[in-house]
Structure formats: structure tokens, C-alpha cells
Amino acid sequence: MDFKLLPKIELHCHLDGSVRPQTVLDIAKEENVELPTYEMEQLRGLLEVPEDCTSLVEYLNRFNIPLTVMQSKSALRRITYELLEDAAAENVKYIEIRYAPVLHVNKGLTLEEVIESVLKGIKDGEADFEIKANLILSCLRHRGPESAMMVAEAGRRFLNKGVVAIDLCGAENEGFSKEYVEVISKAREYGYRVTIHAGETGYGSNVVDAINLLHAERIGHGVSIKDLKEAYDLVKEKGILLEMCPTSNIDTKIVKGYEDHPIYKFYKDGIKVSFNTDNRTVSNTNVTRECEEINEKVQISLEEYKNIYLDSVNASFASEQVKEELKKYI
Ligand SMILES: [Zn+2]
């Protein structure tokens, strides 16, 4: 099976983890941003996660350099456009891009400008490539609920104009959901859909909380439900889709290798899953590679691939009309 040729859906892709190394270099030169190196291969080495990375916290350090060149309207627009170009080139037909607007205000942009610039990049990309996209606004857990509320407010006027959902991300402590009940409930009132990073680094209970307290419709990662029956049963019973990112989980040492990744086992047991990159540059991957690596271990049939594709379409935050178009590809 040639995964590159098959249509694909990506529901979990961070913009700041998916910047082309060449673009980091270009923007740094244009905007006089200081980089630790201007030599391409060395730079690539600093943007990608090293093999000896030991944890999610260490993995997240790889975002420091790209963030320095993501502080202007034109840079955000270009980087988003290029992400759509890269995804379309491997036959991704629909992508939900996510990023944390609060990380892009260091040089004076407002949160609204940060959001608008990425939406412009999406429009440009949709016009030039055979791909559709929507935007998820991520809120950083370590910045607290007030910061998340600011993001929800800033994105409000873009709802259904490209912005579709809200997310919580970053390092994961046990029980984080309790603090965010009010904010996420308010965001849902405004019309945001909800996906939450949970159960990435060992706490299945966080998945239970994200579903029961925050009404998450999808879960980012959710690997840890394998060790907590209550979480596993809840995800399965409610038909919550897990946005799974195998390479990223290996990079952060959450699973040992592709053979240990639970994505296919979950699927076979009736849990809805989708294939995602998390971060194309940091994890040096794309959706094609994610499918290929897992397929090499378990041999996914075309029928199974189709089911995963359709589950991904159905769990996406796209409009009904776009969902119908996406279903025609397979
Ligand atoms: Zn993520």
C-alpha cells in the first residue's frame, strides 16, 4: 500500500513545530533575528529532536528557535502557507493546525493579529493547493486559566471563519483539568469545539477529567489510557477519537518504539484513532511516515485504513459540507 498516494487527514499538528528549517533561516535574515547558527545542517540539528531526548519537557525546548522567527504577520502567514504546501504535497486533504497565540506577541503583535495572520496563510494555501484547513487555538497549561481566557476572547470573532476549537497543551501534570473547567465551559458557550492534550505522559486520569470535566470531544495523544481501565472504557464508550502521534511519543520516550505504540491495538479494539505528526520538523516526520512506520509492524489493510480515514473526517471540526467532500476522496 502506497501511503503517500492515499488521501490523508491530519488533526494534530503544531505550527511552531512544523516550520521549514530554510524558512527559519530566511526570516531570521530578513528580520535580523539572532540564531545560534546560520549553517543549514547545524540549524536543522537544533530544530529536530535529538535521539537522546529524555522527556516531553526536553522535547518542548526545540520550539525556542522557531518561535523567535514567528513574531511578525508576514512570517506567520508564510509559515502557515508552507505547512499547507507540505501537507498537500503528501496528499493530506484536510489539516487542523494548532498553535498557542500567546507565544507570538513578543514583538508587539496583538493576539487578534497573531490569529488573523495565520488565517491569511490558511486562505493563501487553500487557494493554491488541494487542501482545506482549520485552526485550533492552544492554551499553555503553565500560563494558567486567565491566559487561556484571553486566547478564547481573542479568537472569538474568528470562530467559524477558520478558528474552530480550543486546546490545552504543554507539560502535563496530574489533575490539570480542574483549573480549566470555567474557561473551557465559557469557550464552549462561545462556540469553540474542544480537544485536549491528555494522557500523553502517563496520567490516564487526565483523559477521564478532560472528557468529564472539560467535555473534550477528542483527546491529543491519550496513550496512557492503556494503563487505566476507567479511561480506556470511557474513551471507547463515548467514541472519543484519539489524535495519535507515534513518532512524537517515541521521541519523548513515552513508548519504546513503533512496535510498542498502541494505535493499532486501540483501533482493533474499537477505539477511534487518527494518524498525526504532532510536529513535522521537530519529529522529522509527515503523516505518510507515521502510517508507514506503524504499517511496517502491523500491516494495516486498505479497509482498515479507510475506516481510520473516515473516523478522522467524522471527528474533525470541519463543516458538514467539507466533511462530505473529504469522504469522496476515499
Ligand atoms: Zn501536541
XYZ file of C-alpha atoms in Angstrom, residues 8-281:
274
model
C -4.950 11.738 4.471
C -6.405 13.781 7.307
C -4.280 15.433 9.962
C -5.959 16.606 13.152
C -2.949 17.274 15.381
C -0.146 19.412 14.001
C 1.595 22.255 15.825
C 2.563 25.171 13.613
C 5.681 26.108 15.606
C 6.931 22.520 15.482
C 6.487 22.341 11.720
C 8.488 25.283 10.351
C 10.835 24.510 7.447
C 14.474 24.955 8.533
C 15.155 27.026 5.394
C 12.321 29.353 6.341
C 13.748 29.838 9.836
C 16.960 30.916 8.153
C 15.237 33.194 5.614
C 13.098 35.013 8.168
C 15.992 35.363 10.606
C 17.967 37.132 7.883
C 15.046 39.316 6.793
C 14.087 40.343 10.308
C 17.566 40.420 11.861
C 16.796 37.665 14.321
C 19.827 36.178 16.014
C 20.205 32.416 15.531
C 22.751 30.146 17.247
C 23.943 29.157 13.749
C 23.293 30.197 10.148
C 24.638 26.959 8.734
C 21.770 24.884 7.370
C 22.672 21.405 8.617
C 23.630 22.662 12.064
C 20.363 24.579 12.242
C 18.376 21.506 11.224
C 20.108 19.642 14.040
C 18.927 22.259 16.531
C 15.342 22.225 15.248
C 14.926 18.460 15.293
C 14.711 16.459 18.448
C 17.957 14.630 19.329
C 17.853 10.863 19.748
C 18.900 11.128 23.351
C 15.941 13.349 24.252
C 14.635 12.081 27.585
C 11.245 13.692 28.113
C 8.393 15.824 26.820
C 9.806 18.815 28.686
C 13.116 18.454 26.850
C 11.274 17.935 23.550
C 9.410 21.204 24.068
C 12.746 23.091 24.202
C 13.039 22.527 20.448
C 10.369 25.180 19.914
C 12.514 28.041 21.226
C 14.313 28.760 17.954
C 11.297 28.649 15.601
C 9.365 30.898 17.954
C 11.963 33.659 17.513
C 11.064 33.894 13.810
C 7.291 33.671 14.348
C 6.742 37.176 15.683
C 5.588 39.096 12.609
C 2.448 38.995 10.492
C 4.306 38.097 7.319
C 6.305 35.318 8.999
C 3.193 33.700 10.477
C 1.405 33.944 7.147
C 4.313 32.420 5.233
C 4.929 29.582 7.688
C 1.260 28.620 7.651
C 1.142 28.714 3.853
C 4.202 26.479 3.651
C 2.719 23.998 6.111
C -0.304 23.659 3.831
C 2.026 23.238 0.862
C 3.997 20.485 2.637
C 0.857 18.687 3.795
C -0.807 18.910 0.364
C 2.352 17.508 -1.245
C 1.839 14.244 0.667
C -1.903 14.167 -0.100
C -3.195 15.454 3.205
C -6.634 16.729 2.168
C -7.560 18.374 5.429
C -5.426 19.630 8.289
C -6.221 21.170 11.635
C -3.309 23.367 12.574
C -2.832 24.365 16.189
C -0.610 26.867 17.947
C -0.526 28.991 21.069
C -1.171 32.637 20.097
C 0.368 33.904 23.369
C 3.800 32.761 22.158
C 3.730 35.140 19.183
C 3.280 38.539 20.846
C 6.936 39.158 21.793
C 7.430 41.866 19.186
C 4.186 43.711 19.683
C 1.559 41.811 17.708
C -1.835 41.572 19.397
C -3.437 38.168 19.892
C -6.002 39.082 17.224
C -3.232 39.930 14.746
C -1.475 36.667 15.533
C -4.652 34.729 14.790
C -5.554 36.759 11.702
C -2.089 36.286 10.164
C -2.312 32.509 10.402
C -5.828 32.559 8.964
C -4.491 34.536 5.994
C -1.811 31.892 5.479
C -4.535 29.235 5.513
C -6.555 31.144 2.898
C -3.486 31.525 0.679
C -2.694 27.825 0.979
C -6.254 26.706 0.319
C -6.267 28.823 -2.838
C -3.034 27.336 -4.193
C -3.178 23.692 -3.059
C -5.747 20.924 -2.916
C -6.214 21.084 0.835
C -8.603 22.509 3.400
C -7.576 23.680 6.851
C -8.905 24.982 10.140
C -7.247 26.450 13.184
C -7.196 25.266 16.802
C -6.123 27.758 19.453
C -3.900 26.111 22.034
C -3.610 27.438 25.563
C -0.486 26.718 27.558
C -1.191 24.931 30.798
C 1.692 26.611 32.618
C 0.271 30.073 31.810
C -2.914 29.351 33.758
C -6.633 29.873 33.153
C -6.515 33.688 32.825
C -4.194 33.396 29.848
C -6.470 30.759 28.322
C -9.436 33.084 28.755
C -7.596 35.856 26.895
C -6.983 33.485 23.993
C -10.621 32.373 23.941
C -11.751 36.007 23.866
C -9.259 36.984 21.159
C -10.288 34.138 18.895
C -13.984 34.630 19.367
C -14.550 36.841 16.358
C -12.785 34.348 14.117
C -14.974 31.431 15.145
C -16.287 29.631 12.090
C -14.064 31.858 9.975
C -11.188 29.423 10.268
C -10.929 29.105 14.041
C -12.801 26.013 15.189
C -11.540 24.800 18.534
C -9.634 25.359 21.741
C -6.953 23.101 23.227
C -4.782 22.858 26.336
C -1.176 21.840 25.796
C 2.329 21.786 27.262
C 3.842 19.801 30.096
C 1.218 17.602 31.748
C 0.609 17.411 35.488
C -1.930 15.119 37.038
C -5.293 16.795 37.604
C -4.741 19.879 35.422
C -8.322 19.915 34.121
C -9.898 21.089 37.380
C -8.394 24.552 36.995
C -9.818 24.988 33.493
C -13.461 23.996 33.962
C -14.741 27.559 33.887
C -12.640 28.731 30.932
C -13.415 25.787 28.718
C -17.087 25.937 29.605
C -17.118 29.626 28.577
C -15.276 28.792 25.356
C -17.863 26.120 24.558
C -20.613 28.695 25.101
C -18.869 30.917 22.553
C -18.897 28.076 20.056
C -15.427 26.555 20.330
C -15.106 22.813 19.865
C -12.791 21.161 22.396
C -9.761 18.919 22.074
C -7.328 18.500 24.963
C -3.777 17.129 25.206
C -4.157 14.457 27.878
C -2.741 11.086 28.815
C 0.435 11.876 26.909
C 2.946 11.336 29.683
C 1.454 8.766 31.985
C -1.775 10.030 33.524
C -4.811 8.155 32.231
C -6.851 10.005 34.858
C -6.248 13.227 32.921
C -8.162 11.747 29.991
C -11.111 10.959 32.270
C -11.046 14.536 33.586
C -10.683 16.090 30.136
C -13.790 14.228 28.977
C -15.907 14.530 32.109
C -14.900 17.995 33.317
C -13.931 19.800 30.094
C -16.178 17.899 27.666
C -13.291 17.177 25.322
C -14.605 15.802 22.030
C -11.172 14.489 21.064
C -8.003 13.771 23.004
C -4.485 14.672 21.919
C -2.367 11.511 22.377
C -4.249 9.594 25.099
C -1.587 6.884 25.069
C -1.892 6.428 28.844
C -5.440 5.072 28.700
C -3.807 1.701 28.099
C -2.897 1.628 31.786
C -6.191 2.844 33.247
C -9.327 0.823 32.572
C -11.673 3.626 33.586
C -10.115 5.947 30.988
C -9.984 3.238 28.340
C -13.638 2.287 28.780
C -14.758 5.923 28.804
C -12.951 6.775 25.552
C -14.328 3.660 23.892
C -17.866 4.013 25.139
C -18.096 7.704 24.178
C -16.465 7.213 20.789
C -13.834 9.870 21.575
C -11.159 9.947 18.862
C -7.527 9.863 19.978
C -5.249 12.078 17.881
C -2.217 9.805 17.954
C 1.338 10.841 17.102
C 3.578 7.739 17.192
C 6.958 9.292 16.337
C 6.483 12.123 18.808
C 5.681 9.591 21.555
C 8.861 7.698 20.735
C 10.860 10.940 20.734
C 9.622 11.811 24.214
C 10.263 8.237 25.423
C 6.613 7.620 26.255
C 6.733 4.446 24.161
C 9.850 2.468 23.298
C 9.313 2.000 19.590
C 6.692 1.740 16.851
C 6.075 -1.899 17.810
C 5.058 -0.754 21.285
C 2.771 2.044 20.128
C -0.852 1.231 20.983
C -2.502 2.946 17.964
C -3.309 -0.214 16.021
C -4.274 -2.231 19.086
C -6.651 0.541 20.111
C -8.139 0.613 16.607
C -8.636 -3.167 16.549
C -10.441 -2.952 19.861
C -12.913 -0.366 18.576
C -11.294 2.859 19.759
C -11.275 5.671 17.209
C -7.783 6.860 16.275
C -6.125 9.114 13.735
C -2.551 9.370 12.430
C -0.798 12.672 13.105
C 2.669 14.186 13.138
C 2.401 16.435 16.217
C 5.410 18.336 14.829
C 6.693 17.839 11.326
C 10.076 19.483 11.839
